[in-house]
Coordinates of C-alpha atoms and ligand atoms in Angstrom, one line a residue:
X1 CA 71.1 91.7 77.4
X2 CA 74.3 92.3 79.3
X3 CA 74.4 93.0 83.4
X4 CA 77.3 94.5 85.6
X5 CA 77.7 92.6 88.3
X6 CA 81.8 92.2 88.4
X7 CA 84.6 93.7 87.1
X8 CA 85.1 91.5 84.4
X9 CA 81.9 91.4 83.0
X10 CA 83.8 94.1 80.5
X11 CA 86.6 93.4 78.5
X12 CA 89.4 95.7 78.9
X13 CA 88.7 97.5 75.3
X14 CA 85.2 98.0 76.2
X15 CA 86.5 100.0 79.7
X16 CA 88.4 101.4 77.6
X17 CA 85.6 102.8 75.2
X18 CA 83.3 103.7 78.4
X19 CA 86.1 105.7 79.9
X20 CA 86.7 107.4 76.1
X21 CA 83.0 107.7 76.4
X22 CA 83.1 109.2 80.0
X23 CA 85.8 111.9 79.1
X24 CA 83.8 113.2 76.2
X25 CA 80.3 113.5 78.8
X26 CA 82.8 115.7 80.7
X27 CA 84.0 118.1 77.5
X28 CA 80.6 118.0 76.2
X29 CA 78.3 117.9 78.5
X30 CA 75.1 119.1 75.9
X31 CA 75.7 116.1 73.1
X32 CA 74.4 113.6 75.4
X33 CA 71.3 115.3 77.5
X34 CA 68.4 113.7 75.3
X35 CA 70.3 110.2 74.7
X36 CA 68.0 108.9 77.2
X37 CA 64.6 110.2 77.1
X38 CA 62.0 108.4 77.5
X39 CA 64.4 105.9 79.6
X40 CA 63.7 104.8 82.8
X41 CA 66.5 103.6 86.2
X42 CA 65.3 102.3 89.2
X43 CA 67.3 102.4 91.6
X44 CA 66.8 99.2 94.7
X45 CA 69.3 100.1 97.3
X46 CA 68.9 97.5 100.7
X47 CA 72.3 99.3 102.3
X48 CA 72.5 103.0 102.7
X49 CA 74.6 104.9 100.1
X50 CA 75.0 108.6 99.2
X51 CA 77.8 108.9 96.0
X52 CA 76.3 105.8 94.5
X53 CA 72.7 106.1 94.1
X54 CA 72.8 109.4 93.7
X55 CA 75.4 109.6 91.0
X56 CA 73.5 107.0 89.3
X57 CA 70.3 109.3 89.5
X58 CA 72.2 112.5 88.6
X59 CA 73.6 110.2 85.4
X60 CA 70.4 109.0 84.3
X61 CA 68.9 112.7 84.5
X62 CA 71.6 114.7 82.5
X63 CA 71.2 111.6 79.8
X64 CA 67.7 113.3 80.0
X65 CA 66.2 109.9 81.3
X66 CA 63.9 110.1 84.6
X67 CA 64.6 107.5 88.3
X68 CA 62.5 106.0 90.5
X69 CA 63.3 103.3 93.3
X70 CA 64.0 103.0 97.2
X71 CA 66.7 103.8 99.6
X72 CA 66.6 101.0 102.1
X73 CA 64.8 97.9 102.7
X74 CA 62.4 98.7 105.1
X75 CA 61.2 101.3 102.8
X76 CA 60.1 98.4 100.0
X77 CA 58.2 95.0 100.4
X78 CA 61.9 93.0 101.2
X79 CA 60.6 94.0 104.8
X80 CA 57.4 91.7 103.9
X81 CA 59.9 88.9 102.9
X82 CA 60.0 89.4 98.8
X83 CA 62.6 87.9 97.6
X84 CA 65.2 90.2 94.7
X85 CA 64.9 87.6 92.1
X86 CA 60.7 88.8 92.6
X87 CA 61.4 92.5 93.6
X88 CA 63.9 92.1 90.0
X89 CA 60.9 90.6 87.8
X90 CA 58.7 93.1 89.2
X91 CA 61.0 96.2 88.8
X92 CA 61.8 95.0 85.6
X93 CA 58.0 95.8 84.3
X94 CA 58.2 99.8 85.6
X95 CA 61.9 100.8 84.5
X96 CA 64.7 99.9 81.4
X97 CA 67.7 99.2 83.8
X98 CA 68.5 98.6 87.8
X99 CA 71.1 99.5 90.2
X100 CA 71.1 96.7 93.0
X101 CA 73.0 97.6 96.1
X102 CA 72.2 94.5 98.9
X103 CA 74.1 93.9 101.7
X104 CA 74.2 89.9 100.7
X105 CA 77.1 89.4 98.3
X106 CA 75.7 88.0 95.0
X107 CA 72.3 89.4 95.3
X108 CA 72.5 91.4 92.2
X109 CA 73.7 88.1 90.4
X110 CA 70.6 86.6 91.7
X111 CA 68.4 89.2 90.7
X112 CA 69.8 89.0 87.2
X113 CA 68.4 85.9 86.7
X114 CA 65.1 86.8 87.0
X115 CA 65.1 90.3 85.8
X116 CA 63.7 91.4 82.1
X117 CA 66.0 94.5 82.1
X118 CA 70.0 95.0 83.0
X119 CA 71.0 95.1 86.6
X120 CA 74.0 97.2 88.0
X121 CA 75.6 95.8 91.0
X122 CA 75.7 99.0 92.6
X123 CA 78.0 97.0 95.7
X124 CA 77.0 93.8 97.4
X125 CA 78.1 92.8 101.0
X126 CA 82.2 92.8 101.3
X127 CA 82.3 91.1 97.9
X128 CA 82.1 93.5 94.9
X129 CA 81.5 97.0 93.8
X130 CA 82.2 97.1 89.9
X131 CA 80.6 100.6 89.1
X132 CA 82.9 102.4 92.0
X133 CA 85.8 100.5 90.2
X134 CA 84.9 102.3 86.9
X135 CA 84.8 105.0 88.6
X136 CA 88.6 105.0 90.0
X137 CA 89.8 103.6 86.5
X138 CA 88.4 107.0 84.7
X139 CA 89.8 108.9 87.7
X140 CA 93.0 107.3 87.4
X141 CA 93.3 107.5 83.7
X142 CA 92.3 111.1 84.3
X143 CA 94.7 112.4 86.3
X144 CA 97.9 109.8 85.6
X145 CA 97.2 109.6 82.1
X146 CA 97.6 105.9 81.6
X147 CA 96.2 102.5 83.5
X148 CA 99.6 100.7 83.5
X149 CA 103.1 100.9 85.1
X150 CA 101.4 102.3 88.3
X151 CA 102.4 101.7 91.5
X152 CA 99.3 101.4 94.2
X153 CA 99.1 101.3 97.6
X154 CA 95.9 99.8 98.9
X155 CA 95.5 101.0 103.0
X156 CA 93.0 100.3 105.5
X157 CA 90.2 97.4 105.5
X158 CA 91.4 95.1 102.7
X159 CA 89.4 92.1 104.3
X160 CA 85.5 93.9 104.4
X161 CA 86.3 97.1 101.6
X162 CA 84.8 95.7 98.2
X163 CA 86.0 99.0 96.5
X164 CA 89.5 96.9 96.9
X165 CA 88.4 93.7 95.8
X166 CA 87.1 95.0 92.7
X167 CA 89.5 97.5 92.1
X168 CA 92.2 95.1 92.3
X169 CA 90.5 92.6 89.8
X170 CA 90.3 95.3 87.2
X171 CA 94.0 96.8 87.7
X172 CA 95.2 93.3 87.1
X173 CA 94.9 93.3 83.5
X174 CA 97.0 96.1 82.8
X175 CA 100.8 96.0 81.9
X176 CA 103.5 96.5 84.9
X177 CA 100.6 96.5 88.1
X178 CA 102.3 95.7 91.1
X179 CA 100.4 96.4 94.7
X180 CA 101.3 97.6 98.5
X181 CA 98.7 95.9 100.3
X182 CA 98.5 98.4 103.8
X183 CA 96.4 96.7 106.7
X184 CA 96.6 95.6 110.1
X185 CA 97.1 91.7 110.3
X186 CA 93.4 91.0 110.5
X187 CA 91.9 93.1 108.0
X188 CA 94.5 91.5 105.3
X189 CA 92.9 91.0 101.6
X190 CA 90.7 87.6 101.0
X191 CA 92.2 84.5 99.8
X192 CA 89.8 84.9 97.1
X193 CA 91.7 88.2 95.5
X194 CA 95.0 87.1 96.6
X195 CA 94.8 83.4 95.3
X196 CA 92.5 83.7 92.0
X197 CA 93.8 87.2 91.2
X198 CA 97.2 88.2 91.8
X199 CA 98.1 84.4 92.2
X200 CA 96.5 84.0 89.2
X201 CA 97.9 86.7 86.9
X202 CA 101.6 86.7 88.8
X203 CA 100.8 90.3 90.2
X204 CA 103.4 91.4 92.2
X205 CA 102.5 92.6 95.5
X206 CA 103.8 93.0 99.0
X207 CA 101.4 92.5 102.4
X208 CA 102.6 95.3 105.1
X209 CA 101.1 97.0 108.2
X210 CA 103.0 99.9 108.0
X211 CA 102.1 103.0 105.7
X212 CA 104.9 104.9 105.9
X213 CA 107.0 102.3 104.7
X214 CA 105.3 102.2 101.8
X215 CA 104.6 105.7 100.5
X216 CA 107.8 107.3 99.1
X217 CA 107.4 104.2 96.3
X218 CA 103.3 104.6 95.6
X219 CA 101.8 106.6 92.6
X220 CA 98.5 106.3 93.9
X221 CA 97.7 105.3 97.5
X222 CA 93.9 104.1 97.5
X223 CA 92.6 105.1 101.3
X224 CA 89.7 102.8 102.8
X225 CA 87.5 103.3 105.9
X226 CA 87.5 100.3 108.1
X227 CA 83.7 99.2 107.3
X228 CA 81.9 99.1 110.9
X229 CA 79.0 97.6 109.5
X230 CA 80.5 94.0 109.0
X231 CA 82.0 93.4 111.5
X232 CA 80.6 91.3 114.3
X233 CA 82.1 92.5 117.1
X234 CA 82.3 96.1 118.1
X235 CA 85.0 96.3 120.0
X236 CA 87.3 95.0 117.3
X237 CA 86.1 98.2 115.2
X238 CA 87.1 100.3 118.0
X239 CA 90.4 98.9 118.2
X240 CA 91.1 99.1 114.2
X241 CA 89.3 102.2 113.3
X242 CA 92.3 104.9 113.7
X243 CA 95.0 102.5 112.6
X244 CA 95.7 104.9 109.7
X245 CA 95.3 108.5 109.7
X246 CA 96.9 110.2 106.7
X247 CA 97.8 113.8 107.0
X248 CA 99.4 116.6 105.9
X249 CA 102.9 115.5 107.6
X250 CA 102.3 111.8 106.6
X251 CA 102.2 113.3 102.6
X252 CA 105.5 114.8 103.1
X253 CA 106.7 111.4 102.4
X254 CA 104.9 110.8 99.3
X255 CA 106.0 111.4 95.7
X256 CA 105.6 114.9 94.6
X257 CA 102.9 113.2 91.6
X258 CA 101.5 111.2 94.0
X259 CA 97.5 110.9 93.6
X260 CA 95.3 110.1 97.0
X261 CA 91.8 108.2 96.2
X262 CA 89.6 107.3 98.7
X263 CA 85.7 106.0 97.2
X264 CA 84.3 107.9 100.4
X265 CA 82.4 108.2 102.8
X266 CA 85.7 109.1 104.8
X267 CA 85.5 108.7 108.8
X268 CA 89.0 109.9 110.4
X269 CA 91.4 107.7 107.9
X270 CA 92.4 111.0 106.1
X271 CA 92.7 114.4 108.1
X272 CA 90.8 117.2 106.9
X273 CA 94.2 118.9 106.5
X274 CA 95.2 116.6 103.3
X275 CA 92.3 118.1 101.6
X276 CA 94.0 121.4 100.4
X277 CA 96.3 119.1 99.2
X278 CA 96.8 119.0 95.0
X279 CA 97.7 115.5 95.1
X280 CA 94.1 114.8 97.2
X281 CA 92.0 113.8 94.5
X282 CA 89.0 112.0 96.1
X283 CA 86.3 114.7 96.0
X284 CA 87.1 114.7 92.4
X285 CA 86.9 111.4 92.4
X286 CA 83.0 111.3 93.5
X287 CA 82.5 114.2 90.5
X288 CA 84.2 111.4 88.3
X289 CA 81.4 109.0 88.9
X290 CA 78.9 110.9 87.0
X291 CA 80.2 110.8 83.7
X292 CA 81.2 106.8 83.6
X293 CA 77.6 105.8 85.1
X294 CA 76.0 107.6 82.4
X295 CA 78.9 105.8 79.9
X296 CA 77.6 102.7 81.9
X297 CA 73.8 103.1 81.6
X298 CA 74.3 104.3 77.7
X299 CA 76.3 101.2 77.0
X300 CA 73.8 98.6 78.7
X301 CA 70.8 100.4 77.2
X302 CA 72.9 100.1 73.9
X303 CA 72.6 103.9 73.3
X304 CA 75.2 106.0 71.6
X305 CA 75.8 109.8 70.8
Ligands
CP401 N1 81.7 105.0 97.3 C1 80.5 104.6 97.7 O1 80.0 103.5 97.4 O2 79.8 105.5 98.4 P1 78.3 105.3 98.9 O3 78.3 104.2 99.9 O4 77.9 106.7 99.6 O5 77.5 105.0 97.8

């Protein structure tokens, strides 16, 4: 039995198939409708989400699969005191695989160790978010048409944003990766990306506050909202939250081929003005996710058209 709970749980051929996998969902919608019937996903989300659960419910119903689950701890017996690794055991006996969203990073590893069935990590705390990561690689692969030589701006909260984190662990095992890493001084990227990632793999990258700096050299700049809900003090979110608004006379700087992402839910860090924009890609993005969960749950199920 095989679990997502980082990145590099998959090799890079095996992204590769899933994204192979993901493209054909898109073309041919029909082949794949019944590859799950009979299967059941429960989805446990502790944090509130609206892309991820859902796109993981919308995958497991065009696979022709059905979805139970909860929306927020108070709504299951965590408010009782169960622990995941039971809540995993339990779950385990109702549906075939489980998305895990927990605000406590490594909770879905936890819960893995206990449950019967594969578990997701559908994002836990500020550490990792694998399945939105699969979700930017087939969106990038997509629309640039390759996952190397790419230049990619990172802006926003690199410290809290797990989208990053994960994103960044995945991009660094592709040829000719280098990274603009956009954030105020104290939302830089964790030691534990820069030192046992790009460290690691000799990634070059540059640390900068400014995004306009940067933008004439990116091929994809990756927007992230400054994440309110860790931080502990709410008047530093105030005072970070508009560092970086892009908009439609920001872009004018940007390549002509440039690609914005963002994994959403946006707040003011891109105008509503960039969204007219070709090169804005992030709605997109969110339709994206569909096809690679239901690549993901096929794969873990060990399903195949
Ligand atoms: N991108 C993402 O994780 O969105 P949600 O928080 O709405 O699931």
């Amino acid at each position: 039995m095989k679990h997502l709970l980082s990145p590099l749980d998959l090799s890079v051929p095996e992204i590769d198939q899933l994204i192979a996998v993901a493209e054909d969902i898109e073309k041919n919608p029909k082949k794949y409708s019944h590859i799950c019937d009979g299967k059941k996903l429960a989805t446990c989300f502790y944090e509130p989400s609206t892309r991820t659960r859902l796109s993981f419910e919308a995958a497991m119903l065009n696979l022709g699969g059905s979805v139970l689950g909860f929306s927020s701890a108070d709504s299951s017996s965590a408010a009782k005191g169960e622990s995941v690794s039971d809540t995993a055991r339990v779950i385990g006996c109702y549906a075939d695989i489980i998305a895990m969203r927990h605000p406590k990073e490594g909770a879905p590893m936890v819960a893995s160790l206990s449950s019967p069935v594969p578990i997701i990590n559908a994002g836990d705390g500020g550490h990792q978010h694998p399945t939105q990561t699969l979700t930017d690689l087939l969106t990038i692969h997509a629309e640039k048409g390759r996952l190397s030589g790419l230049t990619i701006g990172l802006c926003g909260d690199l410290k809290f944003g797990r989208t990053v984190h994960s994103l960044i662990t995945a991009l660094a095992r592709y040829e000719n990766i280098r990274f603009f890493l956009i954030s105020p001084d104290e939302l830089r990227i964790p030691d534990f990306v820069r030192e046992e990632v790009l460290e690691a793999n000799h990634i070059p990258y540059k640390e900068c506050d400014a995004l306009d700096g940067a933008l004439p050299k990116l091929d994809i700049l990756y927007m992230t909202r400054v994440q309110k809900e860790r931080f502990f003090n709410e008047e530093d979110y105030i005072r970070l939250k508009n560092h970086y608004i892009l908009d439609s006379e920001k872009m004018k700087l940007a390549k002509e081929d440039m690609i914005v992402m963002h994994p959403l839910p946006r707040v003011n860090e891109i105008s509503v003005d960039v969204d007219t924009d070709a090169r804005a890609i992030y709605f997109k993005q969110a339709q994206y996710g569909v096809y690679i969960r239901m690549a993901l749950i096929m794969k873990l199920l060990g399903l195949e058209a």
